[in-house]
């Protein structure tokens, strides 16, 4: 399926919505700090947040602080660093940390390990480290080999490949586990989950949502467990705006039928 016309209807009052950010709500840029969500889409997210009774969360590889800055003024439930940090609907933060001795030496060792690959850089996310090679894609295999060596050396770590990035994150952390945790809590519990994402890290989310008989949507090309598909970020935006429009039409209809009754 290639466009929003092929997606099933989403009655928002019974749905819980989970959105990846980079490559889903916002186009991927050369550097992560260049990414932004258009204002009308941030507005749409606010409308959908209200329409779902607050059962809407961003689920991203970015840190929570960055998610908040990128999606402001929305400040709701969210999962950052692939689920290693999660803010629930009550505002409580749940964190899966690397052990302090490991965290202390990882950055130093990783910096040394990628020193021979110019254009690659490390991003410290607190409970995970990202090795970026968007500026130097010729080093993809070298960076992957570095990450694999660290996972072999440190049993606490697991590897999360993505688009021009490899994350080293705590074992047991993934977007599926984050969605599962949200779905046990108010206001998510009892609703049908919808998750939309574009990258390998989103596959765990798709599998979880499928297991809960929800709607999984993959953005862009590539093998996936998702049951639906949208071509690109532009199509995601059109689909989100159509959901808002559907709400507006519903409220106009409701208002006019109330008027007729009077
Ligand atoms: Mg993404």
GROMACS .gro file of C-alpha atoms and ligand atoms in nm:
model
  263
    1UNK     CA    1   0.000   0.000   0.000
    2UNK     CA    2   0.141   0.336  -0.093
    3UNK     CA    3  -0.086   0.618   0.020
    4UNK     CA    4  -0.309   0.728   0.300
    5UNK     CA    5  -0.620   0.620   0.104
    6UNK     CA    6  -0.508   0.261   0.163
    7UNK     CA    7  -0.485   0.294   0.541
    8UNK     CA    8  -0.781   0.179   0.748
    9UNK     CA    9  -0.998   0.437   0.926
   10UNK     CA   10  -0.858   0.534   1.267
   11UNK     CA   11  -1.131   0.613   1.521
   12UNK     CA   12  -0.907   0.820   1.747
   13UNK     CA   13  -1.128   0.793   2.054
   14UNK     CA   14  -1.038   0.421   2.072
   15UNK     CA   15  -0.675   0.444   1.954
   16UNK     CA   16  -0.336   0.495   2.117
   17UNK     CA   17  -0.086   0.656   1.879
   18UNK     CA   18   0.293   0.606   1.882
   19UNK     CA   19   0.514   0.801   1.643
   20UNK     CA   20   0.882   0.777   1.556
   21UNK     CA   21   1.029   1.120   1.480
   22UNK     CA   22   1.329   1.120   1.238
   23UNK     CA   23   1.230   0.996   0.893
   24UNK     CA   24   0.866   0.975   1.002
   25UNK     CA   25   0.742   1.313   1.134
   26UNK     CA   26   1.044   1.503   1.001
   27UNK     CA   27   1.275   1.445   0.703
   28UNK     CA   28   1.623   1.312   0.783
   29UNK     CA   29   1.892   1.579   0.746
   30UNK     CA   30   2.271   1.563   0.712
   31UNK     CA   31   2.309   1.621   1.085
   32UNK     CA   32   2.050   1.538   1.356
   33UNK     CA   33   2.051   1.898   1.489
   34UNK     CA   34   1.921   2.024   1.150
   35UNK     CA   35   1.595   1.826   1.183
   36UNK     CA   36   1.264   1.998   1.259
   37UNK     CA   37   0.893   1.915   1.254
   38UNK     CA   38   0.681   2.165   1.053
   39UNK     CA   39   0.455   2.387   1.269
   40UNK     CA   40   0.130   2.257   1.116
   41UNK     CA   41   0.233   1.900   1.198
   42UNK     CA   42   0.319   1.993   1.558
   43UNK     CA   43  -0.026   2.150   1.577
   44UNK     CA   44  -0.181   1.833   1.434
   45UNK     CA   45   0.001   1.625   1.699
   46UNK     CA   46  -0.154   1.845   1.969
   47UNK     CA   47  -0.500   1.794   1.821
   48UNK     CA   48  -0.445   1.416   1.801
   49UNK     CA   49  -0.314   1.414   2.159
   50UNK     CA   50  -0.644   1.564   2.276
   51UNK     CA   51  -0.853   1.340   2.048
   52UNK     CA   52  -0.689   1.027   2.194
   53UNK     CA   53  -0.739   1.142   2.553
   54UNK     CA   54  -0.363   1.186   2.588
   55UNK     CA   55  -0.281   0.838   2.454
   56UNK     CA   56  -0.012   0.966   2.214
   57UNK     CA   57   0.361   0.924   2.255
   58UNK     CA   58   0.674   0.989   2.052
   59UNK     CA   59   0.901   0.681   2.051
   60UNK     CA   60   1.247   0.766   1.922
   61UNK     CA   61   1.618   0.690   1.934
   62UNK     CA   62   1.677   1.051   2.044
   63UNK     CA   63   1.704   1.155   2.408
   64UNK     CA   64   1.380   1.277   2.574
   65UNK     CA   65   1.520   1.630   2.609
   66UNK     CA   66   1.568   1.653   2.232
   67UNK     CA   67   1.222   1.506   2.164
   68UNK     CA   68   1.066   1.771   2.388
   69UNK     CA   69   1.254   2.052   2.214
   70UNK     CA   70   1.161   1.923   1.867
   71UNK     CA   71   0.791   1.866   1.941
   72UNK     CA   72   0.724   2.171   2.167
   73UNK     CA   73   0.470   2.279   2.280
   74UNK     CA   74   0.365   1.911   2.301
   75UNK     CA   75   0.496   1.769   2.627
   76UNK     CA   76   0.327   1.435   2.677
   77UNK     CA   77   0.429   1.075   2.729
   78UNK     CA   78   0.741   0.986   2.529
   79UNK     CA   79   1.013   0.724   2.500
   80UNK     CA   80   1.369   0.827   2.416
   81UNK     CA   81   1.692   0.638   2.339
   82UNK     CA   82   1.490   0.350   2.185
   83UNK     CA   83   1.295   0.316   2.513
   84UNK     CA   84   1.587   0.335   2.759
   85UNK     CA   85   1.416   0.645   2.901
   86UNK     CA   86   1.039   0.674   2.912
   87UNK     CA   87   0.810   0.943   3.049
   88UNK     CA   88   0.467   0.800   3.138
   89UNK     CA   89   0.137   0.991   3.131
   90UNK     CA   90   0.185   1.096   3.494
   91UNK     CA   91   0.520   1.255   3.408
   92UNK     CA   92   0.730   0.988   3.585
   93UNK     CA   93   1.057   0.903   3.412
   94UNK     CA   94   1.164   0.537   3.385
   95UNK     CA   95   1.530   0.483   3.293
   96UNK     CA   96   1.737   0.178   3.202
   97UNK     CA   97   2.093   0.289   3.272
   98UNK     CA   98   2.423   0.130   3.178
   99UNK     CA   99   2.626   0.048   3.489
  100UNK     CA  100   2.837   0.355   3.591
  101UNK     CA  101   3.179   0.184   3.545
  102UNK     CA  102   3.084   0.077   3.192
  103UNK     CA  103   2.938   0.417   3.099
  104UNK     CA  104   3.259   0.588   3.218
  105UNK     CA  105   3.493   0.390   3.000
  106UNK     CA  106   3.270   0.338   2.695
  107UNK     CA  107   3.293   0.690   2.558
  108UNK     CA  108   3.673   0.692   2.592
  109UNK     CA  109   3.711   0.350   2.431
  110UNK     CA  110   3.463   0.426   2.151
  111UNK     CA  111   3.636   0.756   2.072
  112UNK     CA  112   3.965   0.570   2.036
  113UNK     CA  113   3.804   0.295   1.829
  114UNK     CA  114   3.659   0.528   1.563
  115UNK     CA  115   3.953   0.773   1.555
  116UNK     CA  116   4.073   0.618   1.228
  117UNK     CA  117   3.745   0.690   1.045
  118UNK     CA  118   3.726   1.065   0.967
  119UNK     CA  119   3.370   1.202   0.935
  120UNK     CA  120   3.231   0.952   1.186
  121UNK     CA  121   3.131   1.074   1.530
  122UNK     CA  122   2.999   0.952   1.865
  123UNK     CA  123   2.684   1.085   2.027
  124UNK     CA  124   2.657   1.021   2.403
  125UNK     CA  125   2.289   0.980   2.492
  126UNK     CA  126   2.335   0.902   2.863
  127UNK     CA  127   2.215   0.542   2.856
  128UNK     CA  128   2.338   0.465   2.504
  129UNK     CA  129   2.597   0.570   2.248
  130UNK     CA  130   2.533   0.633   1.880
  131UNK     CA  131   2.807   0.592   1.619
  132UNK     CA  132   2.715   0.815   1.325
  133UNK     CA  133   2.861   0.772   0.975
  134UNK     CA  134   2.620   0.982   0.760
  135UNK     CA  135   2.915   1.210   0.663
  136UNK     CA  136   3.135   0.908   0.577
  137UNK     CA  137   2.915   0.622   0.452
  138UNK     CA  138   3.225   0.444   0.313
  139UNK     CA  139   3.301   0.340   0.672
  140UNK     CA  140   2.967   0.161   0.728
  141UNK     CA  141   3.124  -0.184   0.762
  142UNK     CA  142   3.409  -0.058   0.981
  143UNK     CA  143   3.170   0.118   1.219
  144UNK     CA  144   2.945  -0.188   1.235
  145UNK     CA  145   3.254  -0.402   1.312
  146UNK     CA  146   3.355  -0.164   1.595
  147UNK     CA  147   3.002  -0.184   1.741
  148UNK     CA  148   2.999  -0.564   1.715
  149UNK     CA  149   3.334  -0.586   1.892
  150UNK     CA  150   3.198  -0.378   2.184
  151UNK     CA  151   2.885  -0.594   2.211
  152UNK     CA  152   3.109  -0.904   2.220
  153UNK     CA  153   3.325  -0.745   2.491
  154UNK     CA  154   3.048  -0.606   2.717
  155UNK     CA  155   2.755  -0.835   2.798
  156UNK     CA  156   2.534  -0.541   2.911
  157UNK     CA  157   2.527  -0.397   2.559
  158UNK     CA  158   2.328  -0.475   2.251
  159UNK     CA  159   2.345  -0.328   1.905
  160UNK     CA  160   2.082  -0.124   1.720
  161UNK     CA  161   2.162  -0.048   1.355
  162UNK     CA  162   1.978   0.239   1.185
  163UNK     CA  163   2.010   0.473   0.888
  164UNK     CA  164   2.380   0.575   0.882
  165UNK     CA  165   2.402   0.508   1.257
  166UNK     CA  166   2.467   0.220   1.495
  167UNK     CA  167   2.356   0.252   1.856
  168UNK     CA  168   2.503   0.063   2.150
  169UNK     CA  169   2.223   0.041   2.406
  170UNK     CA  170   2.142  -0.161   2.721
  171UNK     CA  171   2.016  -0.516   2.657
  172UNK     CA  172   1.637  -0.559   2.677
  173UNK     CA  173   1.568  -0.204   2.561
  174UNK     CA  174   1.371  -0.158   2.240
  175UNK     CA  175   1.073   0.033   2.105
  176UNK     CA  176   0.847  -0.273   2.137
  177UNK     CA  177   0.917  -0.295   2.511
  178UNK     CA  178   0.847   0.080   2.545
  179UNK     CA  179   0.512   0.050   2.362
  180UNK     CA  180   0.422  -0.256   2.572
  181UNK     CA  181   0.492  -0.059   2.892
  182UNK     CA  182   0.275   0.234   2.776
  183UNK     CA  183  -0.009  -0.002   2.677
  184UNK     CA  184  -0.030  -0.132   3.036
  185UNK     CA  185  -0.093   0.219   3.169
  186UNK     CA  186  -0.372   0.478   3.166
  187UNK     CA  187  -0.469   0.635   2.925
  188UNK     CA  188  -0.322   0.383   2.677
  189UNK     CA  189  -0.459   0.060   2.828
  190UNK     CA  190  -0.763  -0.084   2.651
  191UNK     CA  191  -0.702   0.114   2.332
  192UNK     CA  192  -0.585  -0.013   1.993
  193UNK     CA  193  -0.218   0.079   1.935
  194UNK     CA  194  -0.095   0.242   1.616
  195UNK     CA  195   0.277   0.280   1.550
  196UNK     CA  196   0.446   0.447   1.258
  197UNK     CA  197   0.821   0.446   1.191
  198UNK     CA  198   1.079   0.425   0.915
  199UNK     CA  199   1.386   0.241   1.041
  200UNK     CA  200   1.521  -0.092   1.171
  201UNK     CA  201   1.473   0.020   1.533
  202UNK     CA  202   1.098   0.050   1.462
  203UNK     CA  203   1.061  -0.318   1.373
  204UNK     CA  204   1.039  -0.421   1.741
  205UNK     CA  205   0.756  -0.166   1.773
  206UNK     CA  206   0.575  -0.306   1.468
  207UNK     CA  207   0.598  -0.661   1.604
  208UNK     CA  208   0.459  -0.550   1.942
  209UNK     CA  209   0.173  -0.355   1.784
  210UNK     CA  210   0.088  -0.649   1.555
  211UNK     CA  211   0.075  -0.878   1.861
  212UNK     CA  212  -0.181  -0.639   2.012
  213UNK     CA  213  -0.386  -0.641   1.688
  214UNK     CA  214  -0.295  -0.280   1.622
  215UNK     CA  215  -0.199  -0.082   1.313
  216UNK     CA  216   0.171  -0.087   1.215
  217UNK     CA  217   0.286   0.150   0.942
  218UNK     CA  218   0.630   0.153   0.776
  219UNK     CA  219   0.748   0.473   0.609
  220UNK     CA  220   0.964   0.423   0.298
  221UNK     CA  221   1.119   0.114   0.140
  222UNK     CA  222   1.262  -0.199   0.301
  223UNK     CA  223   1.157  -0.533   0.444
  224UNK     CA  224   0.931  -0.487   0.743
  225UNK     CA  225   0.693  -0.653   0.988
  226UNK     CA  226   0.457  -0.354   0.947
  227UNK     CA  227   0.120  -0.427   0.788
  228UNK     CA  228   0.076  -0.089   0.619
  229UNK     CA  229   0.299   0.145   0.429
  230UNK     CA  230   0.341   0.514   0.350
  231UNK     CA  231   0.593   0.631   0.088
  232UNK     CA  232   0.770   0.912   0.271
  233UNK     CA  233   0.749   1.188   0.533
  234UNK     CA  234   0.532   1.399   0.299
  235UNK     CA  235   0.272   1.122   0.288
  236UNK     CA  236   0.286   1.087   0.668
  237UNK     CA  237   0.211   1.460   0.697
  238UNK     CA  238  -0.083   1.439   0.455
  239UNK     CA  239  -0.224   1.141   0.643
  240UNK     CA  240  -0.191   1.315   0.983
  241UNK     CA  241  -0.363   1.626   0.847
  242UNK     CA  242  -0.640   1.405   0.705
  243UNK     CA  243  -0.695   1.257   1.054
  244UNK     CA  244  -0.734   1.610   1.193
  245UNK     CA  245  -0.969   1.702   0.909
  246UNK     CA  246  -1.176   1.393   0.982
  247UNK     CA  247  -1.209   1.514   1.343
  248UNK     CA  248  -1.313   1.862   1.225
  249UNK     CA  249  -1.577   1.714   0.993
  250UNK     CA  250  -1.706   1.495   1.273
  251UNK     CA  251  -1.734   1.790   1.511
  252UNK     CA  252  -1.911   2.004   1.245
  253UNK     CA  253  -2.157   1.717   1.179
  254UNK     CA  254  -2.216   1.670   1.552
  255UNK     CA  255  -2.272   2.041   1.600
  256UNK     CA  256  -2.514   2.064   1.307
  257UNK     CA  257  -2.713   1.759   1.422
  258UNK     CA  258  -2.734   1.911   1.772
  259UNK     CA  259  -2.857   2.230   1.602
  260UNK     CA  260  -3.125   2.037   1.411
  261UNK     CA  261  -3.246   1.876   1.731
  262UNK     CA  262  -3.292   2.213   1.897
  263LIG    MG1  263   1.318   0.712   1.232
   0.00000   0.00000   0.00000
